[in-house]
Rosetta silent file (secondary structure, phi, psi, omega in degrees, C-alpha in Angstrom):
SEQUENCE: MSRLLSFAALLVVLLSPTLSYAQLAGHNTKGDFGLQSGTQAPPGLYVVPLYLDYNADTLRDNDGDRLAPLGGGGSINAQALIAGLLWVSDKKILGGNYGFSVYPGVTNNALELPALQMDSKTSTGLADIYVQPIILGWNAERADYTAGIGIYAPTGEYTAGGDSNRGLGMWSYELFGGTTVYFDKAKTWHFAATAFYETHGKKDGTDVRVGDILTIEGGLGKSFKEGAINVGLAYYAQWKLTNDDFGLGLVPPGGPILEKHRVYGFGPEVSLPLASKTKLYGFLNLRYFWETGARTTLEGNTFLATFTFPVPSISLQ
SCORE:     score description
SCORE:     0.000 S_00000001
   1 L     0.000   -8.527 -172.904  -11.574   26.689    8.805 S_00000001
   2 L  -114.882  159.366  173.682   -9.153   24.646    6.762 S_00000001
   3 L  -132.117  116.816 -179.104   -8.962   21.189    5.363 S_00000001
   4 L   -73.238  150.577  167.986   -5.510   19.801    4.580 S_00000001
   5 L   -75.561  174.390  177.127   -4.753   17.745    1.550 S_00000001
   6 L   -86.018   92.023  176.468   -3.248   14.362    1.980 S_00000001
   7 L   -95.264  -19.741 -173.054    0.410   15.144    2.177 S_00000001
   8 L  -138.720   46.186  175.009    1.228   12.395    4.645 S_00000001
   9 L   -66.641  141.068 -168.567   -1.173    9.496    4.169 S_00000001
  10 L  -111.039  130.683  177.715    0.317    6.433    5.805 S_00000001
  11 L  -122.399  108.712 -177.883    0.663    2.951    4.312 S_00000001
  12 E   -93.416  128.544 -169.163    2.042    0.358    6.748 S_00000001
  13 E  -114.673  134.411  172.869    3.531   -2.688    5.005 S_00000001
  14 E  -110.415  128.234 -179.868    4.002   -6.264    6.173 S_00000001
  15 E   -99.475  135.257  167.390    6.461   -8.428    4.216 S_00000001
  16 L  -116.419  172.105 -177.199    6.145  -12.185    3.757 S_00000001
  17 L   -58.547  -27.705 -174.003    8.616  -14.306    1.748 S_00000001
  18 L  -124.059  -17.924 -174.037    6.510  -14.030   -1.426 S_00000001
  19 L  -135.136  150.598  171.818    3.880  -11.294   -0.976 S_00000001
  20 E  -116.616  120.628  175.991    3.595   -7.753    0.383 S_00000001
  21 E  -114.031  155.234 -172.423    0.273   -6.780    1.921 S_00000001
  22 E  -135.087  148.562  166.087   -0.553   -3.363    3.266 S_00000001
  23 E   -95.160  103.203 -171.077   -2.770   -1.561    5.732 S_00000001
  24 L   -84.314  151.351  176.632   -3.712    1.347    3.477 S_00000001
  25 L  -119.154  159.404 -177.174   -4.590    4.854    4.593 S_00000001
  26 L  -100.964 -160.677 -174.029   -6.781    7.460    2.980 S_00000001
  27 L   -83.688  -28.602 -172.064   -6.585   11.179    2.298 S_00000001
  28 L   -58.589  124.912  177.983   -7.959   12.630    5.523 S_00000001
  29 L   -96.272  119.351 -174.466   -5.201   14.376    7.453 S_00000001
  30 L   -69.897  135.121  172.156   -5.766   14.098   11.183 S_00000001
  31 L    96.687    2.033 -179.088   -5.761   17.271   13.251 S_00000001
  32 L   -82.678   -2.689  167.137   -6.539   19.943   10.669 S_00000001
  33 L  -120.550  151.855  179.936   -9.721   20.816   12.599 S_00000001
  34 L  -151.074 -122.005 -179.485   -9.802   21.611   16.309 S_00000001
  35 L   -56.961  137.044  179.023  -11.589   24.140   18.517 S_00000001
  36 L    55.705   39.184  179.771  -14.983   25.190   17.126 S_00000001
  37 L   -63.579  -22.294 -179.938  -14.684   22.698   14.270 S_00000001
  38 L   -91.838   13.595 -177.474  -18.464   22.774   13.873 S_00000001
  39 L  -111.749  126.611  176.278  -18.583   26.533   13.248 S_00000001
  40 L   -81.468  147.324  176.322  -18.565   28.047    9.762 S_00000001
  41 L   -65.105  154.000  174.988  -16.658   31.290    9.147 S_00000001
  42 L   -61.558  157.386  178.613  -18.725   34.471    8.717 S_00000001
  43 L   -52.690  136.360 -179.334  -19.647   35.403    5.120 S_00000001
  44 E   152.022  179.284  178.268  -16.650   36.634    3.165 S_00000001
  45 E  -108.966  135.706 -176.037  -13.541   35.601    1.230 S_00000001
  46 E  -133.705  138.894  168.428  -10.535   34.182    3.092 S_00000001
  47 E  -100.890  130.817 -171.528   -6.984   33.204    2.161 S_00000001
  48 E  -127.741   82.991  172.731   -5.815   30.338    4.377 S_00000001
  49 E   -74.001  144.784 -176.897   -2.075   29.533    4.298 S_00000001
  50 E  -147.472  140.409  174.951   -1.145   26.512    6.399 S_00000001
  51 E  -121.525  135.717  178.548    2.033   24.681    7.433 S_00000001
  52 E  -134.554  136.987  178.654    2.047   21.132    8.808 S_00000001
  53 E  -130.207  119.449  179.799    4.926   19.027   10.157 S_00000001
  54 E  -114.301  132.444  177.841    4.419   15.347   11.031 S_00000001
  55 E  -132.022  138.867  177.229    7.015   13.213   12.855 S_00000001
  56 E  -147.345  139.671  175.474    6.804    9.572   13.943 S_00000001
  57 E  -129.976   12.906 -177.056    9.310    7.097   15.337 S_00000001
  58 E  -132.784  132.687  173.222    6.925    4.345   16.432 S_00000001
  59 E  -115.191  122.391 -177.306    5.034    1.683   14.472 S_00000001
  60 E  -102.575  144.273  177.141    2.316   -0.131   16.450 S_00000001
  61 L   -92.628 -168.959 -177.056    0.913   -3.592   15.699 S_00000001
  62 L   -57.372  -31.117 -176.749   -2.634   -4.945   16.162 S_00000001
  63 L   -96.874    3.182 -178.976   -2.164   -5.106   19.941 S_00000001
  64 L    86.683    5.217  179.023   -0.498   -1.717   20.270 S_00000001
  65 L   -80.172  147.835 -179.460    2.989   -3.156   20.741 S_00000001
  66 E   -72.774  136.899 -176.611    5.967   -1.343   19.230 S_00000001
  67 E  -119.645  150.989  165.273    7.354   -2.958   16.077 S_00000001
  68 L   -73.528  155.583    9.122   10.592   -2.829   14.114 S_00000001
  69 L   -87.091  -16.744 -178.592   11.876   -1.227   11.931 S_00000001
  70 H   -64.604  -31.167  176.969   10.782    2.069   13.485 S_00000001
  71 H   -65.025  -15.564  179.345   11.265    0.501   16.892 S_00000001
  72 H   -91.510   10.786  174.162   14.928    0.067   15.916 S_00000001
  73 L   114.201    0.789  178.570   15.610    3.785   15.751 S_00000001
  74 L   -76.382  173.325  178.287   14.153    4.916   12.431 S_00000001
  75 L  -154.411  159.503  178.382   11.931    7.942   11.987 S_00000001
  76 E  -124.307  137.428  173.587    9.466    9.508    9.573 S_00000001
  77 E  -141.847  135.880  175.018    9.081   13.182    8.777 S_00000001
  78 E  -144.058  146.101 -178.804    6.849   14.907    6.241 S_00000001
  79 E  -132.001  153.515  178.308    5.953   18.546    5.728 S_00000001
  80 E  -144.867  145.493  171.901    3.322   20.388    3.710 S_00000001
  81 E  -119.450  128.033 -177.155    2.537   23.962    2.704 S_00000001
  82 E  -121.013  142.273  175.064   -1.051   24.760    1.762 S_00000001
  83 E  -124.972   82.627 -174.603   -2.503   27.911    0.203 S_00000001
  84 E   -82.982  157.526  175.351   -6.236   27.550    0.715 S_00000001
  85 E  -132.164  123.712 -177.626   -9.074   29.751   -0.508 S_00000001
  86 E  -124.580  132.314  177.011  -12.408   29.803    1.342 S_00000001
  87 E  -127.180  126.967  175.397  -15.563   31.671    0.339 S_00000001
  88 E  -119.099  126.585 -175.037  -18.704   31.876    2.499 S_00000001
  89 E  -103.255  172.529  172.137  -21.737   33.557    0.946 S_00000001
  90 E   -86.281   -6.714 -179.051  -24.961   35.080    2.202 S_00000001
  91 E   -68.385  136.016 -178.101  -26.872   32.641   -0.016 S_00000001
  92 E  -104.018  135.056  171.349  -28.990   30.147    1.946 S_00000001
  93 E  -130.012  121.987 -175.826  -29.435   26.463    1.128 S_00000001
  94 L    54.839   30.872  178.033  -31.664   24.449    3.489 S_00000001
  95 L    85.537   -4.661 -178.562  -31.436   27.424    5.823 S_00000001
  96 E  -109.858  149.675  177.047  -27.636   27.365    6.020 S_00000001
  97 E   -66.341  134.913  179.762  -25.067   29.710    4.505 S_00000001
  98 E   -87.738  137.917  176.246  -23.426   28.237    1.393 S_00000001
  99 E  -138.049  167.286 -178.552  -19.634   28.106    1.138 S_00000001
 100 E  -145.675  145.492  176.854  -16.912   26.734   -1.143 S_00000001
 101 E  -147.908  155.899  174.863  -13.209   26.003   -0.622 S_00000001
 102 E  -143.940  138.652 -175.252  -10.154   24.705   -2.483 S_00000001
 103 E  -132.509   84.964  168.994   -6.792   23.688   -1.004 S_00000001
 104 L   -80.612  157.425  179.393   -3.866   23.162   -3.383 S_00000001
 105 E  -169.850  179.163  179.820   -0.467   22.606   -1.803 S_00000001
 106 E  -126.585  155.274  179.538    2.987   21.095   -1.962 S_00000001
 107 E  -147.227  165.667  178.052    4.679   18.327    0.021 S_00000001
 108 L  -100.747  -11.235  178.073    7.992   16.550    0.212 S_00000001
 109 L  -175.939  139.983  174.889    6.596   12.991    0.424 S_00000001
 110 L   -85.231   -5.299  176.068    3.266   11.162    0.662 S_00000001
 111 L    54.033   48.656 -179.190    4.911    8.566    2.942 S_00000001
 112 L   -73.721  -25.867 -176.836    3.279    5.597    1.293 S_00000001
 113 L  -127.882   62.761 -175.847    5.884    3.116    2.542 S_00000001
 114 L   -63.514  -31.778 -177.487    7.094    4.328    5.941 S_00000001
 115 L   -70.270  -20.803 -177.375    8.032    0.843    7.139 S_00000001
 116 L  -109.762  -23.203 -172.205   10.427    0.406    4.223 S_00000001
 117 L  -117.016   52.464  179.955   11.559    3.947    3.380 S_00000001
 118 L   -64.721  140.666  175.335   12.737    5.362    6.683 S_00000001
 119 L    59.601   15.413  176.929   14.528    8.714    6.580 S_00000001
 120 L   -76.571  150.482 -179.922   14.063    8.932    2.798 S_00000001
 121 L  -129.299  143.270  176.018   13.784   12.398    1.252 S_00000001
 122 L  -130.121  164.413  177.295   12.201   13.536   -2.007 S_00000001
 123 L   -69.990  158.507 -179.563   11.991   16.861   -3.798 S_00000001
 124 L   -79.578  139.757 -179.783    9.036   19.132   -3.075 S_00000001
 125 E  -160.657  179.315 -177.218    6.118   19.034   -5.496 S_00000001
 126 E   -64.158  134.964  175.646    2.352   19.303   -5.964 S_00000001
 127 L   -97.768  179.536  174.242    0.208   17.172   -3.654 S_00000001
 128 L   -66.459  142.173 -176.517   -3.341   15.941   -4.167 S_00000001
 129 E   -94.529  139.644  177.488   -5.856   18.810   -4.185 S_00000001
 130 E  -110.699  130.096 -179.910   -8.811   18.965   -1.800 S_00000001
 131 E  -127.461  135.160  171.444  -12.037   20.740   -2.852 S_00000001
 132 E  -111.932   94.895 -178.573  -15.195   21.343   -0.839 S_00000001
 133 E   -72.228  -20.362  179.169  -17.875   22.186   -3.440 S_00000001
 134 E  -136.198  119.641  170.259  -20.557   22.373   -0.750 S_00000001
 135 E  -130.815  123.435  178.240  -20.164   23.761    2.776 S_00000001
 136 E  -117.491  141.025  179.613  -23.292   24.675    4.734 S_00000001
 137 E  -136.336  138.995  179.578  -23.363   26.441    8.098 S_00000001
 138 E  -126.764  152.958  178.028  -26.116   27.189   10.609 S_00000001
 139 E  -130.362  127.339  174.749  -26.168   29.219   13.832 S_00000001
 140 L  -117.316 -179.588 -175.021  -28.478   28.677   16.805 S_00000001
 141 L   -63.061  -40.955 -177.230  -28.602   30.353   20.225 S_00000001
 142 L  -124.251   17.682 -179.302  -26.275   27.869   21.931 S_00000001
 143 E  -160.578  150.156  169.981  -24.825   25.860   19.011 S_00000001
 144 E  -115.705  155.741 -179.399  -23.387   26.109   15.509 S_00000001
 145 E  -138.620  149.425  175.437  -23.643   23.398   12.849 S_00000001
 146 E  -145.799  151.729  177.939  -21.843   22.616    9.628 S_00000001
 147 E  -157.589  157.392  178.927  -22.124   19.954    6.905 S_00000001
 148 E   174.224 -167.792 -176.597  -20.833   19.388    3.420 S_00000001
 149 E  -129.136  139.297  175.611  -19.008   17.361    0.797 S_00000001
 150 E  -126.547  147.857  179.310  -15.283   17.079    0.084 S_00000001
 151 E  -134.268  130.589  174.333  -13.419   15.646   -2.929 S_00000001
 152 E  -104.174  124.277  179.777   -9.715   14.758   -3.186 S_00000001
 153 E  -103.211  136.969 -175.455   -8.312   14.812   -6.740 S_00000001
 154 L   -79.537   69.458 -179.152   -5.144   12.774   -7.556 S_00000001
 155 L   -90.044  -16.059  179.054   -3.008   15.674   -8.793 S_00000001
 156 L   -78.061  153.458  178.547    0.148   14.655   -6.914 S_00000001
 157 L   -58.600  133.182  179.889    2.801   12.460   -8.507 S_00000001
 158 L  -149.376  131.220  170.812    2.004    8.783   -8.012 S_00000001
 159 L  -133.627  127.373 -178.589    3.500    5.483   -9.202 S_00000001
 160 L   -55.077  125.027 -179.673    2.256    2.203   -7.745 S_00000001
 161 L    80.708    0.915 -178.170    4.957    0.911   -5.407 S_00000001
 162 L   -73.465  157.194  179.954    7.008    4.105   -5.809 S_00000001
 163 L  -110.185   10.625  178.231    9.048    5.626   -2.973 S_00000001
 164 L  -129.112   28.834 -178.135    8.820    9.275   -4.070 S_00000001
 165 L   -72.132  141.847  173.663    5.058    9.718   -4.324 S_00000001
 166 L  -113.875    1.101  175.410    3.477   13.038   -3.365 S_00000001
 167 L  -138.030  179.844 -177.676   -0.087   11.832   -3.915 S_00000001
 168 L  -107.873   -0.862  174.306   -2.107    8.670   -3.379 S_00000001
 169 L    65.708   32.019 -179.026   -3.151    8.004   -6.982 S_00000001
 170 L  -155.850  153.072  169.554   -6.883    7.810   -6.234 S_00000001
 171 L   -82.445  141.916  174.852  -10.045    9.875   -5.991 S_00000001
 172 E  -131.146  148.947 -175.042  -11.543   10.135   -2.512 S_00000001
 173 E  -130.717  136.403 -170.311  -14.993   11.356   -1.470 S_00000001
 174 E  -135.399  132.329  168.462  -15.941   12.703    1.937 S_00000001
 175 E  -107.624  137.878 -179.899  -19.146   13.577    3.761 S_00000001
 176 E  -139.902  153.516  176.366  -18.806   15.672    6.901 S_00000001
 177 E  -161.615  144.009 -178.109  -20.979   17.161    9.594 S_00000001
 178 E  -162.054  177.384 -179.242  -20.362   18.684   12.999 S_00000001
 179 E  -147.351  150.611  167.389  -21.401   21.013   15.772 S_00000001
 180 E  -116.930  122.839 -178.889  -19.979   23.492   18.258 S_00000001
 181 E  -106.679  134.462 -178.808  -21.938   23.641   21.519 S_00000001
 182 E  -106.645  134.835 -174.377  -21.679   26.664   23.847 S_00000001
 183 L   -93.882  -10.243  179.625  -22.026   26.213   27.611 S_00000001
 184 L  -135.113  160.719 -175.631  -22.692   29.847   28.544 S_00000001
 185 L   -63.365  -32.649 -179.990  -24.812   32.631   27.127 S_00000001
 186 L   -78.224   -4.914  179.109  -21.758   34.689   26.156 S_00000001
 187 L    60.682   40.877  177.624  -20.442   31.717   24.124 S_00000001
 188 L   -93.196  -34.419  175.923  -17.038   31.740   25.787 S_00000001
 189 E   -98.654  133.261 -174.505  -16.936   28.042   26.779 S_00000001
 190 E  -151.184  153.285  174.022  -17.424   25.590   23.924 S_00000001
 191 E  -133.264  137.573 -176.011  -17.040   21.983   22.824 S_00000001
 192 E  -132.488  148.650  173.280  -16.900   20.847   19.182 S_00000001
 193 E  -149.185  129.006  177.189  -16.973   17.587   17.246 S_00000001
 194 E  -131.252  129.460 -177.220  -16.974   17.134   13.470 S_00000001
 195 E  -105.713  138.741  178.936  -17.107   13.735   11.752 S_00000001
 196 E  -124.523  120.832  178.339  -15.647   12.981    8.299 S_00000001
 197 E  -108.937  120.888 -169.092  -16.614    9.770    6.468 S_00000001
 198 E  -117.663  129.516  173.276  -14.218    8.971    3.617 S_00000001
 199 E  -122.180  165.540 -168.992  -14.572    6.511    0.719 S_00000001
 200 E  -140.482  149.708  168.388  -12.138    5.867   -2.130 S_00000001
 201 L   -86.312 -178.471  179.637  -11.766    4.911   -5.762 S_00000001
 202 E   -74.362  147.568  175.102   -9.146    2.477   -7.055 S_00000001
 203 L   -70.092  143.432 -177.567   -5.490    3.466   -7.025 S_00000001
 204 L   -55.181  130.936  175.768   -4.052    4.316  -10.454 S_00000001
 205 L    75.600   10.705 -178.848   -2.753    1.280  -12.315 S_00000001
 206 L  -140.358  173.217  171.136   -4.046   -1.200   -9.730 S_00000001
 207 L  -102.499   15.051 -175.575   -7.188   -2.932   -8.496 S_00000001
 208 L   -81.477  132.938  176.412   -6.456   -1.729   -4.956 S_00000001
 209 E  -131.322  126.767  179.920   -9.179    0.172   -3.104 S_00000001
 210 L   -72.568  141.592  177.077   -8.690    1.653    0.375 S_00000001
 211 L   -67.314  164.572 -179.359  -11.312    0.823    3.010 S_00000001
 212 L   -69.084  146.075 -175.875  -13.694    3.428    4.412 S_00000001
 213 E  -130.318  136.906  174.558  -12.315    5.716    7.136 S_00000001
 214 E  -113.798  127.958  176.608  -14.046    7.703    9.900 S_00000001
 215 E  -126.164  133.388  176.144  -12.284   10.686   11.478 S_00000001
 216 E  -121.036  129.863 -176.895  -13.668   12.838   14.316 S_00000001
 217 E  -135.283  147.822  178.680  -11.991   16.149   15.190 S_00000001
 218 E   174.865 -151.829  179.842  -12.755   18.951   17.607 S_00000001
 219 E   176.526  164.887  176.507  -11.849   20.422   20.949 S_00000001
 220 E  -115.432  123.395 -174.421  -12.843   21.899   24.304 S_00000001
 221 E  -153.338  179.441  178.440  -11.926   25.534   24.765 S_00000001
 222 E  -137.238  138.502  178.079  -12.576   29.035   26.031 S_00000001
 223 E  -106.017  152.781 -179.934  -12.539   32.317   24.132 S_00000001
 224 E  -132.470  167.573  176.401  -11.488   35.743   25.405 S_00000001
 225 L    52.933   50.186  178.420  -11.671   39.342   24.183 S_00000001
 226 L    58.021   36.635  175.961  -15.076   38.822   22.507 S_00000001
 227 L    90.089   -1.683 -177.892  -13.817   35.730   20.702 S_00000001
 228 L   -70.373  -31.058  179.133  -10.566   37.236   19.385 S_00000001
 229 E  -116.958  136.217 -176.923   -8.448   34.817   21.475 S_00000001
 230 E  -136.668  128.000  178.913   -9.247   31.119   21.739 S_00000001
 231 E  -136.254  153.189  177.974   -7.399   28.504   23.827 S_00000001
 232 E   166.737 -164.154 -179.413   -8.093   24.903   24.747 S_00000001
 233 E  -109.668  119.314  177.021   -7.506   21.211   24.173 S_00000001
 234 E   -97.077  159.507 -178.543   -7.911   19.860   20.636 S_00000001
 235 E  -150.882  162.845  164.977   -8.357   16.192   19.753 S_00000001
 236 E  -149.813  159.968  174.585   -8.882   13.730   16.917 S_00000001
 237 E  -145.739  135.893 -179.396   -9.745   10.056   16.551 S_00000001
 238 E  -135.179  137.173  178.876   -9.537    7.960   13.390 S_00000001
 239 E  -133.896  137.384  166.420  -10.730    4.432   12.617 S_00000001
 240 E   -81.164  124.734 -173.714  -10.599    2.249    9.498 S_00000001
 241 L   -98.459  -29.326  179.385  -14.152    0.863    9.257 S_00000001
 242 L  -128.444  157.025 -178.059  -13.927   -1.575    6.322 S_00000001
 243 L   -70.062  149.355  171.486  -11.156   -3.805    5.018 S_00000001
 244 L   -67.749  146.699  177.762   -8.889   -2.745    2.179 S_00000001
 245 E  -109.710  113.634 -177.554   -9.585   -4.472   -1.152 S_00000001
 246 L   -92.333   -0.094  178.404   -6.386   -5.613   -2.887 S_00000001
 247 L    70.617  176.652  175.824   -8.160   -7.033   -5.950 S_00000001
 248 L    59.520   16.181  177.978   -7.339  -10.275   -7.779 S_00000001
 249 L    71.511   14.489 -177.985   -9.146  -12.236   -5.094 S_00000001
 250 L   -75.460  135.361  175.509   -6.165  -11.952   -2.717 S_00000001
 251 L  -117.991  112.136 -178.259   -6.859  -12.500    0.963 S_00000001
 252 L   -60.183  142.211  175.202   -4.033  -11.241    3.209 S_00000001
 253 L   -71.537  170.294  174.662   -2.764  -13.743    5.772 S_00000001
 254 L   -66.141  152.094 -179.319   -2.892  -12.982    9.476 S_00000001
 255 L  -174.921  167.516 -173.637   -0.153  -10.721   10.722 S_00000001
 256 L   -72.457  -16.586 -178.964    0.795   -8.106   13.319 S_00000001
 257 L  -132.201   39.953 -178.270   -0.049   -5.051   11.153 S_00000001
 258 L  -113.116   -7.366  178.045   -2.936   -6.194    8.969 S_00000001
 259 L   -74.999  164.653  176.956   -5.964   -5.281   11.083 S_00000001
 260 L   -62.820  134.687 -171.901   -7.954   -2.085   10.450 S_00000001
 261 L   -81.832  164.389  170.723   -6.026    0.807   11.952 S_00000001
 262 E  -152.770  155.741  175.057   -6.970    3.333   14.636 S_00000001
 263 E  -164.183  149.847  178.538   -5.198    6.252   16.324 S_00000001
 264 E  -124.576  152.363  177.068   -6.017    9.123   18.704 S_00000001
 265 E  -141.080  142.852  179.531   -4.421   12.543   19.156 S_00000001
 266 E  -141.093  148.057  176.527   -4.609   15.235   21.853 S_00000001
 267 E   175.512  173.513 -176.781   -2.876   18.554   22.376 S_00000001
 268 E   -78.695  153.605  175.809   -3.040   22.313   23.024 S_00000001
 269 E  -141.715  141.308  175.184   -4.461   24.888   20.631 S_00000001
 270 E  -142.228  139.115  174.569   -4.381   28.686   20.633 S_00000001
 271 E  -121.311  132.631 -176.598   -5.774   31.268   18.184 S_00000001
 272 E  -129.339  144.739  177.703   -4.554   34.871   18.229 S_00000001
 273 E   -77.510  148.549  172.577   -5.618   37.969   16.251 S_00000001
 274 E  -112.139  101.235 -168.826   -3.229   39.684   13.839 S_00000001
 275 E  -148.621  158.229  168.408   -4.256   43.322   14.104 S_00000001
 276 L  -109.171 -170.928  178.749   -3.240   46.944   14.407 S_00000001
 277 L   -68.842  -22.139 -174.103   -5.180   49.662   16.190 S_00000001
 278 L  -114.306  -17.158 -175.373   -7.268   50.260   13.090 S_00000001
 279 E  -140.261  144.377  169.462   -7.435   46.935   11.208 S_00000001
 280 E   -99.367  114.214 -177.505   -7.873   43.215   11.780 S_00000001
 281 E   -88.467  -23.797 -179.658   -5.639   41.468    9.263 S_00000001
 282 E   159.280 -159.762 -178.630   -6.456   37.917   10.278 S_00000001
 283 E  -136.659  149.592  172.115   -5.784   35.181   12.807 S_00000001
 284 E  -114.128  125.558  178.114   -2.941   32.800   13.650 S_00000001
 285 E  -114.838  127.885  177.874   -3.874   29.322   14.890 S_00000001
 286 E  -119.355  134.286 -175.413   -1.257   27.030   16.476 S_00000001
 287 E  -144.458  137.233  178.419   -1.995   23.383   17.263 S_00000001
 288 E  -135.524  134.684 -177.991    0.147   20.461   18.498 S_00000001
 289 E  -123.909  137.335  164.920   -0.888   16.817   18.864 S_00000001
 290 E  -104.871  128.798 -179.822    0.634   13.837   20.622 S_00000001
 291 E   -87.611  149.606  179.280   -0.706   10.552   19.241 S_00000001
 292 E  -152.266  165.379  176.017   -1.725    7.637   21.446 S_00000001
 293 E    66.225   20.352 -176.928   -3.673    4.379   21.261 S_00000001
 294 E   -68.040  140.750  172.339   -2.344    3.576   17.777 S_00000001
 295 E  -134.470  129.852  175.725   -3.085    0.156   16.300 S_00000001
 296 L    58.660   34.948  178.489   -1.713   -1.047   12.950 S_00000001
 297 E  -162.452  178.977  175.957   -0.247    2.357   12.124 S_00000001
 298 E   -75.852  156.503  175.478    2.392    4.927   13.010 S_00000001
 299 E  -132.955  124.145 -176.026    2.343    6.897   16.255 S_00000001
 300 E  -157.245 -140.705  179.567    3.971   10.312   16.450 S_00000001
 301 E  -145.752  156.127 -175.653    3.229   14.019   16.781 S_00000001
 302 E  -134.798  136.063  173.043    1.940   16.816   14.560 S_00000001
 303 E  -117.412  132.407  177.865    2.443   20.590   14.522 S_00000001
 304 E  -129.517  136.389  172.759    0.110   22.872   12.542 S_00000001
 305 E  -126.977  120.022 -176.700    0.251   26.622   11.986 S_00000001
 306 E  -122.634  129.489  172.231   -2.707   28.185   10.147 S_00000001
 307 E  -105.053  139.254  175.892   -3.154   31.793    9.060 S_00000001
 308 E  -126.095  114.161 -176.663   -6.611   33.076    8.130 S_00000001
 309 E  -115.074  112.177  172.586   -6.729   36.385    6.224 S_00000001
 310 E   -68.446  144.368  179.499  -10.097   37.978    5.341 S_00000001
 311 E  -120.705  113.113   -2.331  -10.099   39.748    1.972 S_00000001
 312 L   -77.869  174.488  175.651  -10.235   42.697    2.403 S_00000001
 313 L   -64.451  161.644 -170.901   -8.969   43.163    5.955 S_00000001
 314 E  -101.179  126.987  178.345  -11.527   44.313    8.540 S_00000001
 315 E   -72.649  138.372  178.957  -11.619   47.873    9.840 S_00000001
 316 L  -103.338    7.237 -179.412  -11.726   48.215   13.628 S_00000001
 317 L   -98.264    0.000    0.000  -12.830   51.856   13.601 S_00000001
């Protein structure tokens, strides 16, 4: 139900004697969707607090080989706290329920230069804000569908070439669409996939524009207790589809970390109800990913904990 801001967008840097070129990353945070990613929440207002912790100690080149300096023992860590607000209405657009969401949050570092700033720490501050002005959801007998638009606003601190950035200094625009397919009539077994296509404006104070990025997220799972408990295997896959534009007519030379990046992640997910005998207060979702197949980017692991609280809470009597 949530969409993270870019608290840990990754920029992998290759140094030459006279120039620094980069494999730039966008705003989309991998792994913030999982099981039933193609299913919209029921109509209502929801508060969605979220915690994310990303760790990486490996930098992969174009061929997937481990590279220094991370290969020499360095590590990257970034954390984010998000306080999202999601509203799903009964209003129909194109037959689907209309929804809206906004996700402000704080982070300790945007990790723009992981290859150069290992183990660096910065103070916590506002990150870039993510807004979904349009979310549409449909329900069929054996499938759910969702589609919409997302916008990332550059509200986090950003200085070109800085080592304490909490934002990426650019507007980003995202189209998304997905589905959850159910394999049995009771809708206990399900598989989901949601695709996010991301484009970008120029970075503040530069002519640099990040290439387009495709991210697919979802999972295979089973629900219990009439859907109150959900367990399964979540996944994501991300690919850079177009080259970064560095402006000024510069063409980066060949190098081990200059190709368009890719990375995959897999791991367990569980959702549990937070309830008393008389009220359902919300749900807790826990998700962990191990990354694999990385090319031209970092490879690590991610932990996410998401709370979803309906406002008001739901009576069980």
